[in-house]
């Protein structure tokens, strides 16, 4: 099914922001810690922390903290939707909620203090409501005239058409917006076939869509270059967990090795990466030289490493990103 935006529906133009993030299946993230996760016994946990969650929402929180011009567009309902709304207000992240019929999901993470492992319980979220999805397209088509980037990140709601991100890619093209996509599986492939500005798969996600293990850098580079050759995207930022990230473009490829920082939790590292990358692209606008791309990679590496220091989706702070920036190395790859 393909959904197109209808004209003539009343609604406010979204606030002036260069970057609009979209989250179709957000969550209220609950984080707690316990000594050891076992079955049957009661697990005594620490006082929970609550964070707004979902890919696009996290990206917007990072952009906002780094001083970028951003708004988060998100689909949410019920009491948990209200809670998410309040949390975004208290972080002062500009945002607009598109109401939907069913309650926003919760995400539950338990950090096991004896081992440092994270147990992440991810619920499916409410099914897609076609009217609400249509409103998403309308809201996107009303982004302000100085809007530049749309960042679509996270999973589709259950039952949403797998080509919904592809519909957004078409809309982005017609509105001259640069679409940055952090998605996986068929939704990622469908949108790439339309053509997007940038994709940020993790190695796991790239291996999943290619159906092959990619243990070496030349293999990873070859896949990214194939995506560029197909005109599926202009920038491939492949994140490699502790191995860092590869940035592959028509004008060069670079590897930034992972920073050696204490890892408390990897939750939110990918969102911090995308947030810092797109903030830098926007702040350097209209310069899209290779220097800008390398700078964006540096900031992305620093932000994702900074996010490793905090548990759950607490994400990164600007001061930590700034202090890690000098430690990032970026190496050009030949051939
Ligand atoms: N263990 C680690 N050590 C150092 N840096 C890390 C580590 N894990 C993640 N990072 C940093 O965070 C970035 C994003 O991490 P990763 O590649 O795991 O993506 P992700 O989007 O969080 O993964 P996924 O979506 O598959 O859960 C990496 O490019 C790297 O800079
Ligand atoms: Mg990710």
GROMACS .gro file of N, CA and C in nm, residues 209-310:
model
  306
  209UNK      N    1   2.054  -0.688   0.531
  209UNK     CA    2   1.991  -0.661   0.401
  209UNK      C    3   2.067  -0.723   0.284
  210UNK      N    4   2.198  -0.744   0.301
  210UNK     CA    5   2.272  -0.809   0.192
  210UNK      C    6   2.265  -0.961   0.204
  211UNK      N    7   2.230  -1.010   0.322
  211UNK     CA    8   2.223  -1.155   0.343
  211UNK      C    9   2.360  -1.220   0.347
  212UNK      N   10   2.465  -1.142   0.375
  212UNK     CA   11   2.601  -1.196   0.377
  212UNK      C   12   2.677  -1.141   0.497
  213UNK      N   13   2.767  -1.223   0.550
  213UNK     CA   14   2.858  -1.172   0.654
  213UNK      C   15   2.961  -1.082   0.585
  214UNK      N   16   2.997  -0.973   0.649
  214UNK     CA   17   3.091  -0.877   0.590
  214UNK      C   18   3.205  -0.852   0.689
  215UNK      N   19   3.291  -0.952   0.707
  215UNK     CA   20   3.393  -0.939   0.812
  215UNK      C   21   3.506  -0.842   0.779
  216UNK      N   22   3.527  -0.809   0.651
  216UNK     CA   23   3.645  -0.727   0.619
  216UNK      C   24   3.604  -0.589   0.567
  217UNK      N   25   3.697  -0.495   0.582
  217UNK     CA   26   3.671  -0.358   0.533
  217UNK      C   27   3.647  -0.356   0.381
  218UNK      N   28   3.728  -0.428   0.300
  218UNK     CA   29   3.701  -0.425   0.156
  218UNK      C   30   3.560  -0.475   0.121
  219UNK      N   31   3.513  -0.574   0.191
  219UNK     CA   32   3.376  -0.624   0.164
  219UNK      C   33   3.272  -0.517   0.199
  220UNK      N   34   3.293  -0.449   0.310
  220UNK     CA   35   3.197  -0.346   0.354
  220UNK      C   36   3.198  -0.229   0.256
  221UNK      N   37   3.322  -0.191   0.215
  221UNK     CA   38   3.335  -0.081   0.118
  221UNK      C   39   3.265  -0.117  -0.013
  222UNK      N   40   3.279  -0.242  -0.054
  222UNK     CA   41   3.220  -0.284  -0.182
  222UNK      C   42   3.068  -0.272  -0.178
  223UNK      N   43   3.007  -0.310  -0.067
  223UNK     CA   44   2.860  -0.297  -0.057
  223UNK      C   45   2.821  -0.150  -0.061
  224UNK      N   46   2.891  -0.068   0.017
  224UNK     CA   47   2.856   0.075   0.021
  224UNK      C   48   2.871   0.137  -0.119
  225UNK      N   49   2.977   0.099  -0.189
  225UNK     CA   50   2.999   0.155  -0.323
  225UNK      C   51   2.893   0.106  -0.421
  226UNK      N   52   2.846  -0.014  -0.402
  226UNK     CA   53   2.738  -0.065  -0.487
  226UNK      C   54   2.612   0.019  -0.465
  227UNK      N   55   2.584   0.054  -0.342
  227UNK     CA   56   2.466   0.136  -0.311
  227UNK      C   57   2.480   0.274  -0.377
  228UNK      N   58   2.603   0.328  -0.374
  228UNK     CA   59   2.624   0.458  -0.439
  228UNK      C   60   2.608   0.444  -0.590
  229UNK      N   61   2.662   0.336  -0.644
  229UNK     CA   62   2.657   0.315  -0.790
  229UNK      C   63   2.514   0.300  -0.839
  230UNK      N   64   2.429   0.245  -0.754
  230UNK     CA   65   2.287   0.229  -0.791
  230UNK      C   66   2.209   0.361  -0.775
  231UNK      N   67   2.280   0.467  -0.728
  231UNK     CA   68   2.216   0.597  -0.697
  231UNK      C   69   2.112   0.586  -0.587
  232UNK      N   70   2.136   0.491  -0.495
  232UNK     CA   71   2.042   0.474  -0.385
  232UNK      C   72   2.064   0.580  -0.277
  233UNK      N   73   2.187   0.633  -0.270
  233UNK     CA   74   2.219   0.735  -0.169
  233UNK      C   75   2.348   0.805  -0.210
  234UNK      N   76   2.375   0.919  -0.141
  234UNK     CA   77   2.499   0.992  -0.169
  234UNK      C   78   2.604   0.967  -0.062
  235UNK      N   79   2.559   0.940   0.059
  235UNK     CA   80   2.651   0.913   0.170
  235UNK      C   81   2.609   0.783   0.238
  236UNK      N   82   2.706   0.695   0.257
  236UNK     CA   83   2.680   0.576   0.339
  236UNK      C   84   2.768   0.589   0.464
  237UNK      N   85   2.706   0.602   0.579
  237UNK     CA   86   2.780   0.602   0.705
  237UNK      C   87   2.752   0.468   0.769
  238UNK      N   88   2.850   0.380   0.763
  238UNK     CA   89   2.832   0.245   0.816
  238UNK      C   90   2.894   0.240   0.954
  239UNK      N   91   2.813   0.220   1.056
  239UNK     CA   92   2.869   0.219   1.191
  239UNK      C   93   2.906   0.077   1.228
  240UNK      N   94   3.021   0.066   1.296
  240UNK     CA   95   3.084  -0.065   1.318
  240UNK      C   96   3.105  -0.096   1.465
  241UNK      N   97   3.020  -0.039   1.551
  241UNK     CA   98   3.036  -0.065   1.695
  241UNK      C   99   3.176  -0.028   1.740
  242UNK      N  100   3.246  -0.119   1.810
  242UNK     CA  101   3.379  -0.086   1.862
  242UNK      C  102   3.482  -0.058   1.753
  243UNK      N  103   3.454  -0.103   1.630
  243UNK     CA  104   3.548  -0.075   1.519
  243UNK      C  105   3.530   0.065   1.461
  244UNK      N  106   3.434   0.141   1.511
  244UNK     CA  107   3.418   0.279   1.465
  244UNK      C  108   3.316   0.293   1.354
  245UNK      N  109   3.355   0.363   1.247
  245UNK     CA  110   3.260   0.384   1.137
  245UNK      C  111   3.334   0.407   1.007
  246UNK      N  112   3.265   0.372   0.899
  246UNK     CA  113   3.314   0.397   0.763
  246UNK      C  114   3.222   0.500   0.700
  247UNK      N  115   3.279   0.600   0.634
  247UNK     CA  116   3.196   0.693   0.557
  247UNK      C  117   3.235   0.676   0.411
  248UNK      N  118   3.140   0.642   0.328
  248UNK     CA  119   3.168   0.613   0.187
  248UNK      C  120   3.085   0.706   0.100
  249UNK      N  121   3.152   0.776   0.007
  249UNK     CA  122   3.085   0.871  -0.081
  249UNK      C  123   3.145   0.857  -0.221
  250UNK      N  124   3.086   0.929  -0.318
  250UNK     CA  125   3.144   0.929  -0.452
  250UNK      C  126   3.279   1.000  -0.455
  251UNK      N  127   3.305   1.084  -0.355
  251UNK     CA  128   3.428   1.164  -0.356
  251UNK      C  129   3.530   1.116  -0.255
  252UNK      N  130   3.516   0.995  -0.208
  252UNK     CA  131   3.616   0.942  -0.115
  252UNK      C  132   3.551   0.857  -0.008
  253UNK      N  133   3.639   0.783   0.061
  253UNK     CA  134   3.591   0.698   0.172
  253UNK      C  135   3.688   0.716   0.288
  254UNK      N  136   3.633   0.711   0.410
  254UNK     CA  137   3.712   0.734   0.531
  254UNK      C  138   3.674   0.634   0.638
  255UNK      N  139   3.773   0.598   0.717
  255UNK     CA  140   3.746   0.513   0.833
  255UNK      C  141   3.786   0.587   0.960
  256UNK      N  142   3.696   0.589   1.057
  256UNK     CA  143   3.729   0.642   1.189
  256UNK      C  144   3.725   0.525   1.286
  257UNK      N  145   3.841   0.487   1.342
  257UNK     CA  146   3.840   0.376   1.438
  257UNK      C  147   3.761   0.413   1.564
  258UNK      N  148   3.705   0.312   1.628
  258UNK     CA  149   3.627   0.337   1.751
  258UNK      C  150   3.713   0.400   1.859
  259UNK      N  151   3.654   0.491   1.934
  259UNK     CA  152   3.729   0.555   2.043
  259UNK      C  153   3.738   0.457   2.160
  260UNK      N  154   3.851   0.465   2.228
  260UNK     CA  155   3.869   0.378   2.345
  260UNK      C  156   3.818   0.452   2.468
  261UNK      N  157   3.694   0.430   2.497
  261UNK     CA  158   3.633   0.494   2.612
  261UNK      C  159   3.564   0.386   2.696
  262UNK      N  160   3.545   0.412   2.823
  262UNK     CA  161   3.473   0.312   2.903
  262UNK      C  162   3.330   0.298   2.851
  263UNK      N  163   3.287   0.175   2.835
  263UNK     CA  164   3.153   0.151   2.780
  263UNK      C  165   3.060   0.110   2.895
  264UNK      N  166   2.968   0.197   2.930
  264UNK     CA  167   2.867   0.159   3.030
  264UNK      C  168   2.749   0.096   2.960
  265UNK      N  169   2.710   0.155   2.845
  265UNK     CA  170   2.596   0.101   2.770
  265UNK      C  171   2.604   0.153   2.627
  266UNK      N  172   2.572   0.066   2.532
  266UNK     CA  173   2.576   0.111   2.391
  266UNK      C  174   2.440   0.161   2.343
  267UNK      N  175   2.341   0.163   2.431
  267UNK     CA  176   2.208   0.208   2.389
  267UNK      C  177   2.215   0.355   2.347
  268UNK      N  178   2.159   0.385   2.232
  268UNK     CA  179   2.153   0.525   2.187
  268UNK      C  180   2.277   0.573   2.114
  269UNK      N  181   2.380   0.487   2.101
  269UNK     CA  182   2.504   0.532   2.035
  269UNK      C  183   2.477   0.567   1.888
  270UNK      N  184   2.399   0.483   1.821
  270UNK     CA  185   2.369   0.509   1.679
  270UNK      C  186   2.290   0.638   1.661
  271UNK      N  187   2.199   0.667   1.751
  271UNK     CA  188   2.119   0.790   1.741
  271UNK      C  189   2.207   0.912   1.767
  272UNK      N  190   2.299   0.901   1.863
  272UNK     CA  191   2.393   1.012   1.887
  272UNK      C  192   2.479   1.036   1.764
  273UNK      N  193   2.521   0.926   1.699
  273UNK     CA  194   2.601   0.936   1.577
  273UNK      C  195   2.525   1.017   1.471
  274UNK      N  196   2.401   0.976   1.446
  274UNK     CA  197   2.322   1.043   1.340
  274UNK      C  198   2.295   1.190   1.377
  275UNK      N  199   2.262   1.214   1.504
  275UNK     CA  200   2.232   1.350   1.548
  275UNK      C  201   2.349   1.445   1.527
  276UNK      N  202   2.468   1.400   1.568
  276UNK     CA  203   2.585   1.486   1.555
  276UNK      C  204   2.624   1.503   1.408
  277UNK      N  205   2.610   1.397   1.330
  277UNK     CA  206   2.647   1.404   1.188
  277UNK      C  207   2.561   1.509   1.117
  278UNK      N  208   2.431   1.499   1.134
  278UNK     CA  209   2.342   1.589   1.059
  278UNK      C  210   2.350   1.732   1.114
  279UNK      N  211   2.377   1.746   1.244
  279UNK     CA  212   2.397   1.882   1.300
  279UNK      C  213   2.514   1.949   1.229
  280UNK      N  214   2.621   1.874   1.212
  280UNK     CA  215   2.741   1.932   1.147
  280UNK      C  216   2.712   1.964   1.000
  281UNK      N  217   2.645   1.872   0.931
  281UNK     CA  218   2.611   1.901   0.790
  281UNK      C  219   2.531   2.031   0.782
  282UNK      N  220   2.434   2.045   0.872
  282UNK     CA  221   2.348   2.163   0.867
  282UNK      C  222   2.426   2.289   0.904
  283UNK      N  223   2.512   2.278   1.006
  283UNK     CA  224   2.585   2.398   1.049
  283UNK      C  225   2.684   2.444   0.941
  284UNK      N  226   2.730   2.354   0.857
  284UNK     CA  227   2.823   2.391   0.749
  284UNK      C  228   2.751   2.424   0.618
  285UNK      N  229   2.620   2.415   0.617
  285UNK     CA  230   2.542   2.440   0.496
  285UNK      C  231   2.579   2.577   0.437
  286UNK      N  232   2.595   2.597   0.308
  286UNK     CA  233   2.574   2.500   0.201
  286UNK      C  234   2.702   2.428   0.157
  287UNK      N  235   2.805   2.434   0.243
  287UNK     CA  236   2.933   2.370   0.209
  287UNK      C  237   2.917   2.217   0.219
  288UNK      N  238   2.920   2.149   0.107
  288UNK     CA  239   2.916   2.002   0.114
  288UNK      C  240   3.044   1.942   0.058
  289UNK      N  241   3.155   2.007   0.100
  289UNK     CA  242   3.287   1.958   0.058
  289UNK      C  243   3.321   1.830   0.137
  290UNK      N  244   3.426   1.764   0.094
  290UNK     CA  245   3.468   1.644   0.168
  290UNK      C  246   3.517   1.682   0.308
  291UNK      N  247   3.566   1.807   0.324
  291UNK     CA  248   3.606   1.851   0.460
  291UNK      C  249   3.486   1.850   0.553
  292UNK      N  250   3.371   1.896   0.502
  292UNK     CA  251   3.250   1.897   0.584
  292UNK      C  252   3.210   1.755   0.622
  293UNK      N  253   3.218   1.664   0.528
  293UNK     CA  254   3.180   1.525   0.558
  293UNK      C  255   3.272   1.464   0.663
  294UNK      N  256   3.402   1.492   0.649
  294UNK     CA  257   3.494   1.437   0.749
  294UNK      C  258   3.470   1.499   0.886
  295UNK      N  259   3.438   1.627   0.888
  295UNK     CA  260   3.407   1.692   1.015
  295UNK      C  261   3.281   1.632   1.078
  296UNK      N  262   3.182   1.606   0.991
  296UNK     CA  263   3.058   1.544   1.041
  296UNK      C  264   3.089   1.406   1.100
  297UNK      N  265   3.177   1.332   1.033
  297UNK     CA  266   3.215   1.199   1.084
  297UNK      C  267   3.284   1.213   1.220
  298UNK      N  268   3.371   1.312   1.233
  298UNK     CA  269   3.440   1.335   1.361
  298UNK      C  270   3.339   1.361   1.473
  299UNK      N  271   3.246   1.450   1.446
  299UNK     CA  272   3.147   1.484   1.549
  299UNK      C  273   3.060   1.362   1.581
  300UNK      N  274   3.027   1.286   1.478
  300UNK     CA  275   2.944   1.166   1.499
  300UNK      C  276   3.018   1.065   1.587
  301UNK      N  277   3.147   1.049   1.561
  301UNK     CA  278   3.225   0.955   1.641
  301UNK      C  279   3.234   1.001   1.786
  302UNK      N  280   3.257   1.131   1.805
  302UNK     CA  281   3.268   1.184   1.942
  302UNK      C  282   3.134   1.170   2.015
  303UNK      N  283   3.026   1.201   1.947
  303UNK     CA  284   2.894   1.195   2.013
  303UNK      C  285   2.856   1.051   2.046
  304UNK      N  286   2.883   0.959   1.954
  304UNK     CA  287   2.846   0.819   1.982
  304UNK      C  288   2.932   0.764   2.095
  305UNK      N  289   3.058   0.803   2.100
  305UNK     CA  290   3.143   0.757   2.212
  305UNK      C  291   3.096   0.819   2.343
  306UNK      N  292   3.054   0.945   2.338
  306UNK     CA  293   3.006   1.011   2.460
  306UNK      C  294   2.880   0.942   2.512
  307UNK      N  295   2.799   0.891   2.420
  307UNK     CA  296   2.675   0.824   2.462
  307UNK      C  297   2.704   0.692   2.534
  308UNK      N  298   2.822   0.636   2.515
  308UNK     CA  299   2.854   0.508   2.578
  308UNK      C  300   2.875   0.522   2.728
  309UNK      N  301   2.898   0.645   2.772
  309UNK     CA  302   2.926   0.668   2.914
  309UNK      C  303   2.801   0.665   3.000
  310UNK      N  304   2.684   0.680   2.936
  310UNK     CA  305   2.563   0.687   3.018
  310UNK      C  306   2.474   0.565   2.991
   0.00000   0.00000   0.00000
